Coordinates of C-alpha atoms in Angstrom, one line a residue:
M1 CA 32.3 -3.6 -18.0
S2 CA 30.8 -3.9 -14.8
R3 CA 27.6 -5.4 -16.5
G4 CA 29.1 -8.4 -17.8
N5 CA 30.3 -6.3 -21.3
T6 CA 33.0 -8.0 -23.4
S7 CA 36.4 -6.2 -23.6
G8 CA 35.4 -6.2 -27.6
F9 CA 32.1 -4.4 -26.8
A10 CA 34.3 -2.0 -24.4
A11 CA 36.8 -1.3 -27.0
A12 CA 34.2 -0.9 -29.6
I13 CA 32.2 1.8 -27.8
A14 CA 35.2 3.9 -27.4
Q15 CA 36.0 4.1 -31.1
A16 CA 35.3 7.3 -33.2
R17 CA 33.5 5.5 -36.1
L18 CA 31.1 3.0 -35.2
S19 CA 27.5 2.0 -36.1
I20 CA 25.1 1.5 -32.9
F21 CA 21.6 -0.3 -33.4
P22 CA 19.3 -1.9 -31.3
L23 CA 18.5 -5.9 -31.7
V24 CA 14.9 -6.6 -31.0
D25 CA 13.6 -10.3 -30.0
L26 CA 9.7 -10.9 -29.9
D27 CA 8.7 -14.2 -28.6
F28 CA 5.6 -14.7 -29.9
A29 CA 3.5 -17.9 -29.2
T30 CA 3.5 -18.7 -33.1
G31 CA 7.3 -18.4 -33.3
A32 CA 9.9 -15.5 -32.5
D33 CA 10.6 -12.6 -34.8
Y34 CA 14.2 -11.2 -34.5
L35 CA 14.4 -7.3 -35.5
A36 CA 17.7 -5.2 -36.1
G37 CA 17.5 -1.5 -36.4
V38 CA 20.1 -1.5 -39.6
D39 CA 19.5 -1.9 -43.7
F40 CA 20.9 -5.6 -43.9
E41 CA 20.7 -8.8 -42.1
V42 CA 22.7 -9.4 -38.6
T43 CA 23.4 -12.9 -37.1
Y44 CA 23.9 -12.9 -33.8
G45 CA 23.2 -16.3 -31.2
G46 CA 22.4 -18.4 -33.9
H47 CA 19.3 -16.0 -35.0
T48 CA 19.3 -13.8 -38.1
Y49 CA 17.9 -10.6 -37.8
T50 CA 15.6 -9.0 -40.0
P51 CA 16.5 -5.6 -41.2
A52 CA 14.4 -2.9 -39.9
L53 CA 16.1 0.4 -40.5
G54 CA 13.5 3.3 -40.5
M55 CA 10.7 1.0 -39.7
L56 CA 11.7 0.5 -36.1
A57 CA 11.6 2.7 -33.2
I58 CA 11.5 2.0 -29.7
E59 CA 10.5 4.7 -26.7
P60 CA 10.2 4.6 -23.1
I61 CA 6.7 4.5 -21.2
E62 CA 6.4 6.7 -18.8
E63 CA 5.8 5.2 -15.3
T64 CA 6.0 6.4 -11.6
A65 CA 9.4 6.2 -9.5
Q66 CA 8.0 3.1 -7.7
T67 CA 8.0 0.9 -10.7
A68 CA 10.6 -0.5 -13.5
Q69 CA 10.7 1.5 -16.8
G70 CA 8.5 0.0 -19.5
L71 CA 9.0 0.4 -23.1
R72 CA 6.8 0.5 -26.6
V73 CA 8.4 -1.3 -29.7
M74 CA 6.6 0.5 -32.9
M75 CA 7.0 -1.2 -36.2
Q76 CA 5.9 1.2 -39.2
G77 CA 4.9 -0.1 -42.5
A78 CA 3.7 -3.5 -41.5
K79 CA 3.1 -5.8 -44.3
S80 CA -0.6 -7.1 -44.6
A81 CA 0.4 -10.9 -43.5
N82 CA 2.2 -9.2 -40.6
V83 CA -1.0 -7.3 -39.9
A84 CA -3.0 -10.3 -40.2
L85 CA -0.6 -12.2 -37.8
A86 CA -0.7 -9.3 -35.5
L87 CA -4.5 -9.4 -35.0
A88 CA -4.6 -13.1 -34.2
E89 CA -1.4 -13.2 -31.8
R90 CA -1.7 -13.0 -27.9
V91 CA 1.1 -11.1 -26.7
K92 CA 0.7 -10.9 -22.9
G93 CA 2.9 -12.5 -21.0
R94 CA 5.5 -13.3 -23.9
P95 CA 9.0 -12.6 -23.7
I96 CA 10.9 -9.5 -25.3
S97 CA 14.5 -8.5 -25.2
V98 CA 16.4 -5.4 -26.6
R99 CA 19.7 -5.8 -27.0
L100 CA 22.5 -2.9 -28.2
A101 CA 24.7 -3.7 -31.2
V102 CA 27.4 -1.7 -32.3
I103 CA 29.5 -2.5 -35.9
D104 CA 33.1 -1.2 -35.3
A105 CA 35.4 0.1 -38.0
A106 CA 36.7 -3.4 -38.8
G107 CA 33.0 -4.6 -39.4
A108 CA 32.5 -6.7 -36.2
L109 CA 29.6 -7.1 -34.4
H110 CA 29.6 -6.7 -30.5
V111 CA 26.5 -6.8 -28.6
D112 CA 25.7 -6.0 -25.0
S113 CA 23.1 -8.3 -24.2
N114 CA 22.2 -6.7 -20.7
V115 CA 20.2 -3.6 -22.0
W116 CA 16.2 -4.8 -21.5
A117 CA 14.4 -7.6 -20.9
G118 CA 10.9 -8.0 -20.1
M119 CA 7.2 -9.2 -21.0
M120 CA 5.1 -8.1 -23.6
D121 CA 1.6 -6.5 -22.4
T122 CA -0.5 -5.1 -25.2
L123 CA -0.2 -4.7 -29.0
S124 CA -2.0 -2.3 -31.0
L125 CA -2.6 -1.9 -34.7
D126 CA -3.1 1.6 -36.3
D127 CA -3.8 0.7 -40.0
S128 CA -5.5 4.0 -40.6
S129 CA -2.5 5.4 -42.7
E130 CA -0.9 3.7 -45.8
S131 CA 1.6 1.9 -43.8
P132 CA 0.2 0.4 -40.9
Q133 CA 2.0 0.5 -37.3
I134 CA 2.2 -2.3 -35.1
A135 CA 2.8 -1.0 -31.3
I136 CA 3.7 -3.6 -28.6
A137 CA 3.8 -2.2 -24.8
A138 CA 6.2 -4.3 -23.0
E139 CA 7.0 -4.1 -19.2
H140 CA 10.4 -4.7 -17.6
M141 CA 10.9 -8.3 -15.9
L142 CA 11.4 -6.4 -12.7
S143 CA 7.8 -4.8 -12.5
T144 CA 6.8 -8.1 -11.5
W145 CA 8.6 -8.4 -8.6
D146 CA 6.3 -6.7 -5.9
R147 CA 3.2 -8.6 -7.2
P148 CA 1.9 -11.2 -5.0
R149 CA 2.0 -14.8 -6.0
P150 CA -0.9 -16.4 -4.1
V151 CA -0.3 -20.0 -3.1
R152 CA -3.0 -22.1 -2.5
F153 CA -2.6 -25.2 -1.1
T154 CA -5.0 -27.1 -3.5
D155 CA -4.4 -30.7 -5.2
A156 CA -4.7 -28.9 -8.8
Q157 CA -1.6 -26.4 -7.5
Q158 CA 0.4 -29.3 -5.9
Q159 CA 0.2 -31.4 -9.0
A160 CA 1.6 -28.7 -11.0
L161 CA 4.4 -28.2 -8.8
H162 CA 5.2 -32.1 -8.1
P163 CA 3.2 -34.5 -10.7
G164 CA 1.9 -37.7 -8.6
D165 CA 2.0 -36.3 -5.0
R166 CA -1.0 -37.0 -3.5
A167 CA -0.6 -34.7 -0.2
C168 CA -3.1 -32.4 -1.0
E169 CA -5.4 -34.8 -2.4
Y170 CA -8.3 -34.7 -0.1
V171 CA -8.2 -30.8 0.4
G172 CA -11.0 -29.9 -1.2
A173 CA -13.3 -32.4 0.7
L174 CA -12.3 -31.0 4.0
A175 CA -12.5 -27.4 3.2
D176 CA -16.5 -27.3 4.3
S177 CA -16.3 -29.8 6.8
Q178 CA -16.5 -29.2 10.9
I179 CA -13.6 -30.8 12.6
V180 CA -13.8 -31.1 16.8
W181 CA -10.7 -32.0 18.4
P182 CA -10.6 -33.7 20.2
A183 CA -14.0 -35.7 20.2
A184 CA -16.7 -34.9 22.9
A185 CA -16.1 -38.9 24.1
F186 CA -12.6 -38.2 24.8
F187 CA -13.7 -35.9 27.9
K188 CA -16.2 -38.2 29.3
V189 CA -14.7 -40.9 32.0

């Protein structure tokens, strides 16, 4: 329970008879898609998760010890409408999260919301077989920790941070100008 799990989740995990499955949130630009690794709909957090038992697979992406672990979410047997949507969708940088859900012997749903969160990287489609497969590679949100985020003192960046602030308005005009400080006339007596 050190990761913020509820006591109900901890008690459900300790039971002898339970169902464990993933809940996957895919936040596409055209709308979110919620998938559950079971054969019935699950409602959690105000969202209804579509059943994807036997069609949903999650596997880790092998990386070096210096980077956070990524994963690949694969959906087997995609419908033609989903394939068309996948081809048109831009996924780079879109949020994805994976939660671990448990249904205890009494039928109550308990969810560990701290399993994995990151950003989608690439989407690939394999439509060579009878049942097309969509695979989404994602990187953990901590993988962006060491990436440089350059800050340039330009008017456009200042306006993005603080709309209406005119502090950097003339920075572009000063970029190529030669400034002599103090002027030569200052030293003439």
